mmCIF file of C-alpha atoms in Angstrom:
data_model
loop_
_atom_site.group_PDB
_atom_site.id
_atom_site.type_symbol
_atom_site.label_atom_id
_atom_site.label_comp_id
_atom_site.label_asym_id
_atom_site.label_seq_id
_atom_site.Cartn_x
_atom_site.Cartn_y
_atom_site.Cartn_z
ATOM 1 C CA UNK A 225 -3.568 66.171 24.333
ATOM 2 C CA UNK A 226 -4.408 62.931 26.136
ATOM 3 C CA UNK A 227 -5.501 61.364 22.842
ATOM 4 C CA UNK A 228 -2.239 62.410 21.181
ATOM 5 C CA UNK A 229 -0.304 60.951 24.113
ATOM 6 C CA UNK A 230 -2.140 57.627 23.861
ATOM 7 C CA UNK A 231 -1.737 57.353 20.066
ATOM 8 C CA UNK A 232 1.948 58.282 20.157
ATOM 9 C CA UNK A 233 2.682 55.878 23.018
ATOM 10 C CA UNK A 234 0.896 53.034 21.225
ATOM 11 C CA UNK A 235 2.509 53.599 17.815
ATOM 12 C CA UNK A 236 5.913 54.073 19.457
ATOM 13 C CA UNK A 237 5.608 50.607 21.024
ATOM 14 C CA UNK A 238 4.860 49.235 17.543
ATOM 15 C CA UNK A 239 7.905 51.054 16.167
ATOM 16 C CA UNK A 240 10.106 49.707 18.964
ATOM 17 C CA UNK A 241 9.161 46.175 17.862
ATOM 18 C CA UNK A 242 10.675 46.931 14.450
ATOM 19 C CA UNK A 243 14.218 47.607 15.702
ATOM 20 C CA UNK A 244 15.072 43.966 15.008
ATOM 21 C CA UNK A 245 13.810 42.047 11.998
ATOM 22 C CA UNK A 246 12.415 38.620 12.849
ATOM 23 C CA UNK A 247 13.289 37.484 16.359
ATOM 24 C CA UNK A 248 12.937 40.385 18.874
ATOM 25 C CA UNK A 249 16.076 39.277 20.764
ATOM 26 C CA UNK A 250 18.448 37.854 18.143
ATOM 27 C CA UNK A 251 17.051 39.201 14.853
ATOM 28 C CA UNK A 252 18.967 41.524 12.521
ATOM 29 C CA UNK A 253 19.340 45.038 13.914
ATOM 30 C CA UNK A 254 17.973 48.068 12.066
ATOM 31 C CA UNK A 255 20.225 50.945 13.069
ATOM 32 C CA UNK A 256 18.068 53.771 11.648
ATOM 33 C CA UNK A 257 14.413 54.466 10.876
ATOM 34 C CA UNK A 258 15.198 54.038 7.154
ATOM 35 C CA UNK A 259 16.834 50.664 7.829
ATOM 36 C CA UNK A 260 13.676 49.499 9.622
ATOM 37 C CA UNK A 261 11.464 50.607 6.723
ATOM 38 C CA UNK A 262 13.849 48.949 4.239
ATOM 39 C CA UNK A 263 13.738 45.645 6.145
ATOM 40 C CA UNK A 264 9.941 45.541 6.453
ATOM 41 C CA UNK A 265 8.500 47.501 3.533
ATOM 42 C CA UNK A 266 11.271 48.204 1.005
ATOM 43 C CA UNK A 267 10.843 49.925 -2.353
ATOM 44 C CA UNK A 268 9.983 53.596 -2.742
ATOM 45 C CA UNK A 269 8.758 53.784 0.851
ATOM 46 C CA UNK A 270 12.377 53.759 2.060
ATOM 47 C CA UNK A 271 13.222 56.940 0.159
ATOM 48 C CA UNK A 272 9.906 58.512 1.132
ATOM 49 C CA UNK A 273 10.587 57.810 4.800
ATOM 50 C CA UNK A 274 14.115 59.219 4.551
ATOM 51 C CA UNK A 275 12.976 62.362 2.750
ATOM 52 C CA UNK A 276 10.267 63.106 5.345
ATOM 53 C CA UNK A 277 12.427 62.209 8.339
ATOM 54 C CA UNK A 278 15.513 64.182 7.383
ATOM 55 C CA UNK A 279 13.562 67.165 6.061
ATOM 56 C CA UNK A 280 11.773 67.232 9.413
ATOM 57 C CA UNK A 281 15.037 67.036 11.352
ATOM 58 C CA UNK A 282 16.305 69.962 9.274
ATOM 59 C CA UNK A 283 13.128 71.854 10.182
ATOM 60 C CA UNK A 284 13.540 71.005 13.867
ATOM 61 C CA UNK A 285 17.036 72.539 13.789
ATOM 62 C CA UNK A 286 15.546 75.763 12.392
ATOM 63 C CA UNK A 287 12.710 75.746 14.932
ATOM 64 C CA UNK A 288 15.074 75.227 17.874
ATOM 65 C CA UNK A 289 17.331 78.053 16.669
ATOM 66 C CA UNK A 290 14.343 80.411 16.575
ATOM 67 C CA UNK A 291 13.082 79.250 19.984
ATOM 68 C CA UNK A 292 16.472 79.663 21.664
ATOM 69 C CA UNK A 293 16.876 83.212 20.328
ATOM 70 C CA UNK A 294 13.401 84.111 21.619
ATOM 71 C CA UNK A 295 14.392 82.945 25.108
ATOM 72 C CA UNK A 296 17.723 84.785 25.017
ATOM 73 C CA UNK A 297 15.929 87.934 23.882
ATOM 74 C CA UNK A 298 13.361 87.452 26.674
ATOM 75 C CA UNK A 299 16.170 87.515 29.257
ATOM 76 C CA UNK A 300 17.334 90.892 27.965
ATOM 77 C CA UNK A 301 13.783 92.258 27.805
ATOM 78 C CA UNK A 302 12.889 91.002 31.310
ATOM 79 C CA UNK A 303 15.881 92.845 32.739
ATOM 80 C CA UNK A 304 14.926 95.937 30.687
ATOM 81 C CA UNK A 305 11.308 95.865 31.921
ATOM 82 C CA UNK A 306 12.516 95.523 35.502
ATOM 83 C CA UNK A 307 14.872 98.503 35.155
ATOM 84 C CA UNK A 308 12.769 100.828 32.941
ATOM 85 C CA UNK A 309 9.183 99.796 33.662
ATOM 86 C CA UNK A 310 6.641 97.583 31.919
ATOM 87 C CA UNK A 311 5.466 100.327 29.527
ATOM 88 C CA UNK A 312 8.905 100.659 27.935
ATOM 89 C CA UNK A 313 8.898 98.728 24.599
ATOM 90 C CA UNK A 314 12.428 97.342 25.249
ATOM 91 C CA UNK A 315 12.688 96.371 21.581
ATOM 92 C CA UNK A 316 15.666 94.418 20.312
ATOM 93 C CA UNK A 317 16.584 92.058 17.466
ATOM 94 C CA UNK A 318 16.800 88.299 17.962
ATOM 95 C CA UNK A 319 19.317 87.879 15.119
ATOM 96 C CA UNK A 320 22.473 88.293 17.266
ATOM 97 C CA UNK A 321 21.143 85.597 19.610
ATOM 98 C CA UNK A 322 20.520 83.216 16.711
ATOM 99 C CA UNK A 323 24.135 83.736 15.647
ATOM 100 C CA UNK A 324 25.307 83.082 19.225
ATOM 101 C CA UNK A 325 23.250 79.874 19.367
ATOM 102 C CA UNK A 326 24.659 78.848 15.960
ATOM 103 C CA UNK A 327 28.226 79.298 17.204
ATOM 104 C CA UNK A 328 27.505 77.066 20.212
ATOM 105 C CA UNK A 329 25.990 74.407 17.949
ATOM 106 C CA UNK A 330 29.006 74.465 15.625
ATOM 107 C CA UNK A 331 31.146 73.481 18.616
ATOM 108 C CA UNK A 332 28.789 70.748 19.893
ATOM 109 C CA UNK A 333 28.207 69.444 16.374
ATOM 110 C CA UNK A 334 31.780 68.168 16.302
ATOM 111 C CA UNK A 335 30.799 65.399 18.754
ATOM 112 C CA UNK A 336 31.224 62.440 16.384
ATOM 113 C CA UNK A 337 28.382 60.037 17.182
ATOM 114 C CA UNK A 338 24.851 59.918 18.551
ATOM 115 C CA UNK A 339 25.772 57.651 21.485
ATOM 116 C CA UNK A 340 28.418 60.153 22.677
ATOM 117 C CA UNK A 341 25.895 62.909 23.456
ATOM 118 C CA UNK A 342 24.167 61.029 26.304
ATOM 119 C CA UNK A 343 25.486 63.534 28.859
ATOM 120 C CA UNK A 344 24.170 66.460 26.804
ATOM 121 C CA UNK A 345 20.779 64.753 26.670
ATOM 122 C CA UNK A 346 20.732 64.388 30.473
ATOM 123 C CA UNK A 347 21.569 68.081 30.939
ATOM 124 C CA UNK A 348 18.790 68.985 28.476
ATOM 125 C CA UNK A 349 16.282 66.828 30.380
ATOM 126 C CA UNK A 350 17.170 68.473 33.720
ATOM 127 C CA UNK A 351 16.773 71.913 32.151
ATOM 128 C CA UNK A 352 13.395 70.877 30.726
ATOM 129 C CA UNK A 353 12.131 69.959 34.199
ATOM 130 C CA UNK A 354 13.520 73.245 35.541
ATOM 131 C CA UNK A 355 11.734 75.630 33.185
ATOM 132 C CA UNK A 356 8.530 73.559 33.146
ATOM 133 C CA UNK A 357 8.357 73.670 36.942
ATOM 134 C CA UNK A 358 8.985 77.431 36.980
ATOM 135 C CA UNK A 359 6.310 78.014 34.318
ATOM 136 C CA UNK A 360 3.820 75.894 36.262
ATOM 137 C CA UNK A 361 4.601 77.670 39.542
ATOM 138 C CA UNK A 362 4.197 81.120 37.959
ATOM 139 C CA UNK A 363 0.894 80.035 36.399
ATOM 140 C CA UNK A 364 -0.426 78.880 39.781
ATOM 141 C CA UNK A 365 0.756 82.089 41.474
ATOM 142 C CA UNK A 366 -0.957 84.238 38.839
ATOM 143 C CA UNK A 367 -4.196 82.243 39.122
ATOM 144 C CA UNK A 368 -4.190 82.688 42.912
ATOM 145 C CA UNK A 369 -3.482 86.421 42.500
ATOM 146 C CA UNK A 370 -6.417 86.682 40.067
ATOM 147 C CA UNK A 371 -8.713 85.113 42.632
ATOM 148 C CA UNK A 372 -9.822 82.352 40.260
ATOM 149 C CA UNK A 373 -9.602 80.880 36.767
ATOM 150 C CA UNK A 374 -9.620 83.084 33.676
ATOM 151 C CA UNK A 375 -10.956 82.116 30.237
ATOM 152 C CA UNK A 376 -13.776 79.780 29.277
ATOM 153 C CA UNK A 377 -14.426 76.242 28.046
ATOM 154 C CA UNK A 378 -14.911 77.500 24.460
ATOM 155 C CA UNK A 379 -11.621 79.412 24.321
ATOM 156 C CA UNK A 380 -10.956 82.751 22.633
ATOM 157 C CA UNK A 381 -14.128 84.734 21.994
ATOM 158 C CA UNK A 382 -15.002 85.519 18.369
ATOM 159 C CA UNK A 383 -15.140 89.265 17.780
ATOM 160 C CA UNK A 384 -13.158 92.179 16.395
ATOM 161 C CA UNK A 385 -9.763 90.612 17.175
ATOM 162 C CA UNK A 386 -10.463 87.044 16.072
ATOM 163 C CA UNK A 387 -12.821 85.919 13.311
ATOM 164 C CA UNK A 388 -14.508 82.518 13.286
ATOM 165 C CA UNK A 389 -12.250 81.423 10.400
ATOM 166 C CA UNK A 390 -9.111 82.462 12.282
ATOM 167 C CA UNK A 391 -10.277 80.590 15.368
ATOM 168 C CA UNK A 392 -10.805 77.408 13.357
ATOM 169 C CA UNK A 393 -7.391 77.633 11.704
ATOM 170 C CA UNK A 394 -5.652 78.425 14.999
ATOM 171 C CA UNK A 395 -7.395 75.480 16.658
ATOM 172 C CA UNK A 396 -6.181 73.225 13.851
ATOM 173 C CA UNK A 397 -2.670 74.664 14.142
ATOM 174 C CA UNK A 398 -2.747 73.751 17.828
ATOM 175 C CA UNK A 399 -2.998 70.084 16.794
ATOM 176 C CA UNK A 400 0.229 70.562 14.847
ATOM 177 C CA UNK A 401 1.901 72.140 17.886
ATOM 178 C CA UNK A 402 0.862 69.194 20.075
ATOM 179 C CA UNK A 403 2.108 66.721 17.449
ATOM 180 C CA UNK A 404 5.465 68.550 17.347
ATOM 181 C CA UNK A 405 5.687 68.375 21.145
ATOM 182 C CA UNK A 406 5.538 64.553 20.888
ATOM 183 C CA UNK A 407 7.785 64.286 17.821
ATOM 184 C CA UNK A 408 10.493 62.049 19.302
ATOM 185 C CA UNK A 409 9.209 59.033 17.341
ATOM 186 C CA UNK A 410 11.131 60.303 14.295
ATOM 187 C CA UNK A 411 14.399 59.361 16.044
ATOM 188 C CA UNK A 412 13.113 56.500 18.222
ATOM 189 C CA UNK A 413 14.971 53.774 16.304
ATOM 190 C CA UNK A 414 18.212 55.772 16.463
ATOM 191 C CA UNK A 415 17.756 56.194 20.231
ATOM 192 C CA UNK A 416 16.920 52.501 20.633
ATOM 193 C CA UNK A 417 20.169 51.628 18.872
ATOM 194 C CA UNK A 418 22.104 53.122 21.819
ATOM 195 C CA UNK A 419 20.478 50.707 24.329
ATOM 196 C CA UNK A 420 22.767 47.979 25.643
ATOM 197 C CA UNK A 421 22.222 44.475 24.284
ATOM 198 C CA UNK A 422 19.592 42.175 25.889
ATOM 199 C CA UNK A 423 18.457 40.747 28.212
ATOM 200 C CA UNK A 424 15.858 42.180 28.298
ATOM 201 C CA UNK A 425 15.384 42.924 24.608
ATOM 202 C CA UNK A 426 15.912 46.485 23.365
ATOM 203 C CA UNK A 427 12.200 46.635 22.508
ATOM 204 C CA UNK A 428 11.151 45.948 26.113
ATOM 205 C CA UNK A 429 13.535 48.598 27.447
ATOM 206 C CA UNK A 430 12.368 51.107 24.846
ATOM 207 C CA UNK A 431 8.693 50.446 25.585
ATOM 208 C CA UNK A 432 9.260 51.074 29.287
ATOM 209 C CA UNK A 433 11.238 54.246 28.546
ATOM 210 C CA UNK A 434 8.506 55.408 26.164
ATOM 211 C CA UNK A 435 5.789 54.862 28.762
ATOM 212 C CA UNK A 436 7.705 56.840 31.399
ATOM 213 C CA UNK A 437 8.613 59.682 29.015
ATOM 214 C CA UNK A 438 5.132 60.056 27.496
ATOM 215 C CA UNK A 439 3.473 59.956 30.929
ATOM 216 C CA UNK A 440 5.912 62.494 32.401
ATOM 217 C CA UNK A 441 5.770 64.945 29.499
ATOM 218 C CA UNK A 442 1.976 64.683 29.246
ATOM 219 C CA UNK A 443 1.576 65.549 32.929
ATOM 220 C CA UNK A 444 3.769 68.626 32.492
ATOM 221 C CA UNK A 445 2.114 69.625 29.207
ATOM 222 C CA UNK A 446 -1.344 69.364 30.766
ATOM 223 C CA UNK A 447 -0.400 71.226 33.939
ATOM 224 C CA UNK A 448 1.511 74.038 32.194
ATOM 225 C CA UNK A 449 -1.063 74.416 29.412
ATOM 226 C CA UNK A 450 -4.095 74.368 31.701
ATOM 227 C CA UNK A 451 -2.582 76.611 34.380
ATOM 228 C CA UNK A 452 -1.307 79.027 31.744
ATOM 229 C CA UNK A 453 -4.802 79.407 30.329
ATOM 230 C CA UNK A 454 -6.297 79.549 33.818
ATOM 231 C CA UNK A 455 -3.900 82.388 34.652
ATOM 232 C CA UNK A 456 -4.412 84.534 31.540
ATOM 233 C CA UNK A 457 -7.542 83.284 29.777
ATOM 234 C CA UNK A 458 -7.960 84.569 26.230
ATOM 235 C CA UNK A 459 -4.932 86.823 26.706
ATOM 236 C CA UNK A 460 -2.533 83.908 27.272
ATOM 237 C CA UNK A 461 0.722 84.461 25.323
ATOM 238 C CA UNK A 462 2.129 81.900 22.861
ATOM 239 C CA UNK A 463 4.945 81.195 25.292
ATOM 240 C CA UNK A 464 4.344 81.723 29.021
ATOM 241 C CA UNK A 465 8.007 82.405 29.721
ATOM 242 C CA UNK A 466 8.843 84.673 26.764
ATOM 243 C CA UNK A 467 5.480 86.303 25.955
ATOM 244 C CA UNK A 468 5.558 88.458 29.117
ATOM 245 C CA UNK A 469 2.388 87.374 30.726
ATOM 246 C CA UNK A 470 4.699 87.487 33.759
ATOM 247 C CA UNK A 471 7.091 90.368 34.467
ATOM 248 C CA UNK A 472 8.165 89.506 37.999
ATOM 249 C CA UNK A 473 10.120 88.023 39.607
ATOM 250 C CA UNK A 474 12.346 88.863 36.650
ATOM 251 C CA UNK A 475 15.265 86.810 37.974
ATOM 252 C CA UNK A 476 13.087 83.685 38.021
ATOM 253 C CA UNK A 477 12.074 84.331 34.406
ATOM 254 C CA UNK A 478 15.777 84.686 33.571
ATOM 255 C CA UNK A 479 16.565 81.307 35.181
ATOM 256 C CA UNK A 480 13.713 79.657 33.267
ATOM 257 C CA UNK A 481 14.826 81.100 29.942
ATOM 258 C CA UNK A 482 18.462 80.148 30.544
ATOM 259 C CA UNK A 483 17.186 76.604 31.189
ATOM 260 C CA UNK A 484 15.256 76.704 27.894
ATOM 261 C CA UNK A 485 18.365 77.776 25.973
ATOM 262 C CA UNK A 486 20.541 75.051 27.560
ATOM 263 C CA UNK A 487 17.807 72.482 26.877
ATOM 264 C CA UNK A 488 17.597 73.525 23.218
ATOM 265 C CA UNK A 489 21.375 73.342 22.799
ATOM 266 C CA UNK A 490 21.198 69.672 23.802
ATOM 267 C CA UNK A 491 17.922 68.912 22.018
ATOM 268 C CA UNK A 492 19.310 70.352 18.769
ATOM 269 C CA UNK A 493 22.112 67.789 18.838
ATOM 270 C CA UNK A 494 19.800 64.891 19.713
ATOM 271 C CA UNK A 495 17.726 65.612 16.607
ATOM 272 C CA UNK A 496 20.453 66.523 14.082
ATOM 273 C CA UNK A 497 22.974 63.775 14.896
ATOM 274 C CA UNK A 498 20.995 61.151 12.882
ATOM 275 C CA UNK A 499 20.993 63.546 9.916
ATOM 276 C CA UNK A 500 24.736 64.109 10.269
ATOM 277 C CA UNK A 501 25.338 60.345 10.415
ATOM 278 C CA UNK A 502 23.207 59.691 7.312
ATOM 279 C CA UNK A 503 25.025 62.259 5.171
ATOM 280 C CA UNK A 504 28.483 61.202 6.376
ATOM 281 C CA UNK A 505 27.761 57.522 5.772
ATOM 282 C CA UNK A 506 26.519 58.266 2.260
ATOM 283 C CA UNK A 507 29.533 60.467 1.437
ATOM 284 C CA UNK A 508 31.995 57.867 2.781
ATOM 285 C CA UNK A 509 30.368 55.162 0.628
ATOM 286 C CA UNK A 510 30.277 57.386 -2.472
ATOM 287 C CA UNK A 511 33.865 58.708 -2.252
ATOM 288 C CA UNK A 512 35.759 56.099 -0.181
ATOM 289 C CA UNK A 513 39.194 57.176 -1.454
ATOM 290 C CA UNK A 514 38.753 60.919 -1.019
ATOM 291 C CA UNK A 515 41.361 62.566 1.183
ATOM 292 C CA UNK A 516 38.897 65.313 2.036
ATOM 293 C CA UNK A 517 36.397 62.783 3.378
ATOM 294 C CA UNK A 518 38.878 60.644 5.328
ATOM 295 C CA UNK A 519 41.367 63.380 6.260
ATOM 296 C CA UNK A 520 41.828 64.641 9.815
ATOM 297 C CA UNK A 521 43.125 67.876 11.309
ATOM 298 C CA UNK A 522 44.528 68.424 14.810
ATOM 299 C CA UNK A 523 43.045 71.365 16.732
ATOM 300 C CA UNK A 524 44.793 71.577 20.099
ATOM 301 C CA UNK A 525 44.252 68.243 21.905
ATOM 302 C CA UNK A 526 41.416 67.279 19.524
ATOM 303 C CA UNK A 527 41.617 65.407 16.230
ATOM 304 C CA UNK A 528 38.755 66.433 13.927
ATOM 305 C CA UNK A 529 37.552 65.011 10.644
ATOM 306 C CA UNK A 530 38.004 67.591 7.877
ATOM 307 C CA UNK A 531 34.753 66.686 6.156
ATOM 308 C CA UNK A 532 32.780 66.531 9.415
ATOM 309 C CA UNK A 533 34.102 69.923 10.474
ATOM 310 C CA UNK A 534 33.258 71.474 7.097
ATOM 311 C CA UNK A 535 29.851 69.866 6.496
ATOM 312 C CA UNK A 536 28.467 70.202 10.017
ATOM 313 C CA UNK A 537 29.609 73.809 10.285
ATOM 314 C CA UNK A 538 27.980 74.588 6.935
ATOM 315 C CA UNK A 539 24.760 72.887 8.060
ATOM 316 C CA UNK A 540 24.548 74.900 11.291
ATOM 317 C CA UNK A 541 25.312 78.144 9.433
ATOM 318 C CA UNK A 542 22.612 77.428 6.857
ATOM 319 C CA UNK A 543 19.931 76.568 9.458
ATOM 320 C CA UNK A 544 20.843 79.718 11.380
ATOM 321 C CA UNK A 545 20.421 81.910 8.283
ATOM 322 C CA UNK A 546 17.068 80.271 7.460
ATOM 323 C CA UNK A 547 15.946 80.810 11.083
ATOM 324 C CA UNK A 548 16.803 84.507 10.741
ATOM 325 C CA UNK A 549 14.675 84.621 7.594
ATOM 326 C CA UNK A 550 11.713 82.859 9.289
ATOM 327 C CA UNK A 551 11.364 84.264 12.811
ATOM 328 C CA UNK A 552 7.749 83.115 13.409
ATOM 329 C CA UNK A 553 8.385 80.088 15.606
ATOM 330 C CA UNK A 554 4.821 79.014 16.464
ATOM 331 C CA UNK A 555 3.710 78.757 12.841
ATOM 332 C CA UNK A 556 6.840 76.822 11.805
ATOM 333 C CA UNK A 557 6.444 74.381 14.713
ATOM 334 C CA UNK A 558 2.794 73.695 13.893
ATOM 335 C CA UNK A 559 3.600 72.958 10.262
ATOM 336 C CA UNK A 560 6.515 70.667 11.144
ATOM 337 C CA UNK A 561 4.406 68.725 13.609
ATOM 338 C CA UNK A 562 1.512 68.371 11.178
ATOM 339 C CA UNK A 563 3.630 67.233 8.220
ATOM 340 C CA UNK A 564 5.592 64.590 10.140
ATOM 341 C CA UNK A 565 2.927 63.304 12.529
ATOM 342 C CA UNK A 566 1.006 60.882 10.316
ATOM 343 C CA UNK A 567 3.756 59.346 8.151
ATOM 344 C CA UNK A 568 6.519 58.977 10.753
ATOM 345 C CA UNK A 569 4.560 58.549 13.979
ATOM 346 C CA UNK A 570 1.577 56.532 12.726
ATOM 347 C CA UNK A 571 1.691 55.194 9.147
ATOM 348 C CA UNK A 572 5.164 53.617 8.953
ATOM 349 C CA UNK A 573 5.079 52.087 12.488
ATOM 350 C CA UNK A 574 1.682 50.484 11.764
ATOM 351 C CA UNK A 575 2.653 49.194 8.315
ATOM 352 C CA UNK A 576 5.967 47.787 9.557
ATOM 353 C CA UNK A 577 4.315 46.133 12.542
ATOM 354 C CA UNK A 578 1.689 44.507 10.284
ATOM 355 C CA UNK A 579 4.480 42.994 8.150
ATOM 356 C CA UNK A 580 6.723 42.068 11.106
ATOM 357 C CA UNK A 581 3.981 40.318 13.083
ATOM 358 C CA UNK A 582 2.105 38.944 10.087
ATOM 359 C CA UNK A 583 -1.203 40.647 10.964
ATOM 360 C CA UNK A 584 -3.730 39.162 8.554
ATOM 361 C CA UNK A 585 -5.359 41.611 6.163
ATOM 362 C CA UNK A 586 -9.057 41.961 6.954
ATOM 363 C CA UNK A 587 -8.699 40.734 10.550
ATOM 364 C CA UNK A 588 -10.152 42.768 13.431
ATOM 365 C CA UNK A 589 -6.682 43.916 14.502
ATOM 366 C CA UNK A 590 -5.759 44.946 10.959
ATOM 367 C CA UNK A 591 -9.026 46.908 10.554
ATOM 368 C CA UNK A 592 -8.502 48.709 13.878
ATOM 369 C CA UNK A 593 -4.920 49.646 12.953
ATOM 370 C CA UNK A 594 -6.027 50.992 9.555
ATOM 371 C CA UNK A 595 -8.847 52.988 11.164
ATOM 372 C CA UNK A 596 -6.332 54.532 13.572
ATOM 373 C CA UNK A 597 -4.035 55.403 10.655
ATOM 374 C CA UNK A 598 -6.888 56.959 8.652
ATOM 375 C CA UNK A 599 -8.090 59.040 11.615
ATOM 376 C CA UNK A 600 -4.560 60.346 12.247
ATOM 377 C CA UNK A 601 -4.170 61.213 8.562
ATOM 378 C CA UNK A 602 -7.279 63.412 8.789
ATOM 379 C CA UNK A 603 -5.879 65.130 11.895
ATOM 380 C CA UNK A 604 -2.497 65.632 10.202
ATOM 381 C CA UNK A 605 -4.034 67.177 7.071
ATOM 382 C CA UNK A 606 -6.292 69.460 9.139
ATOM 383 C CA UNK A 607 -3.364 70.584 11.320
ATOM 384 C CA UNK A 608 -1.256 71.273 8.211
ATOM 385 C CA UNK A 609 -4.072 73.407 6.748
ATOM 386 C CA UNK A 610 -4.297 75.462 9.941
ATOM 387 C CA UNK A 611 -0.525 75.931 10.131
ATOM 388 C CA UNK A 612 -0.226 76.923 6.464
ATOM 389 C CA UNK A 613 -2.983 79.515 6.959
ATOM 390 C CA UNK A 614 -1.069 81.013 9.893
ATOM 391 C CA UNK A 615 2.229 81.007 7.973
ATOM 392 C CA UNK A 616 0.507 82.880 5.123
ATOM 393 C CA UNK A 617 -0.826 85.461 7.607
ATOM 394 C CA UNK A 618 2.661 85.867 9.097
ATOM 395 C CA UNK A 619 4.200 86.311 5.639
ATOM 396 C CA UNK A 620 1.851 89.234 4.908
ATOM 397 C CA UNK A 621 3.698 91.398 7.447
ATOM 398 C CA UNK A 622 7.045 89.660 7.044
ATOM 399 C CA UNK A 623 10.343 91.440 6.398
ATOM 400 C CA UNK A 624 13.555 89.391 5.943
ATOM 401 C CA UNK A 625 15.952 89.407 8.924
ATOM 402 C CA UNK A 626 13.478 91.496 10.944
ATOM 403 C CA UNK A 627 13.418 89.170 13.955
#
């Protein structure tokens, strides 16, 4: 996890340097990740970058829909366990909660631009601190109650429940999960575009913000992950707050899961707004005279774009239906993280930086950057293999809309 944090911080600083072409203060702005790739690399790499980035953002929307429904379902189950006892199965479907989350996202998706959701991002960040702190506190309490640490340095024991092959694939999938947890680089340029003009330059501000965010999230990831394993050992659930390692205090679990849902409502918008903007810009350029594209409709005190209302609503509905079809969140997250990690977090930032700063081919710096890229490619491929293996296992017992 520390290695991932270091690599992602370093490559994110390289990517931040590519927001402006040429001079870091007065050079031409690149408003999106694709614009930055177009300015530095051009050619087929622009379309490749766009395809990977926007496909990943689509996948993130599905993953967040699944995760939010799991937390909403956990609230209902926690209350059920408290009322009827821990041995009661308290079974219920997550599909109604996915629909509820989808309805909320349809409303928030009508916010026109990325820079107008700053307040939603702040709320999401506060909620993230809230549930992380609760998870950490519960982990510490459980460890104290156990009288010591559970588990071992080598992890889950190989035996009847887990074969050596499964352990290898699950370990590789974990790399994908960690990569997904640090996946903000895929929208870093779009975030940087909302920073006020220099001085200092946007790159300096973004580098400082990246350092603070990576350091903060890594501390929480390490504490929650380590204390969760210390509390439950090999029996640690996928999700400490929804896997019912803890049953009490149920009200504290409810608060944590409400915080997760609110966080995901905001995070969903942070990740899909660049995708919305890309499609709407392309449609406006393709059909500039279309009344459907430029038309507006008044809904109470609000004036909404007809096309935006139709397209964004359709997008949210589609991602919600796909989430209901694919309810295995952990496997989906690992695959998304693995597929996007190398190209978007490592390869493109390094290649653009080499062009922007004129790093000489064959120099020590160039060789070190290429070695870093190659090593991350190996990790990405291995993580994808582990995630695909787990998705295949999940599909063996899969029934559509059975969440």
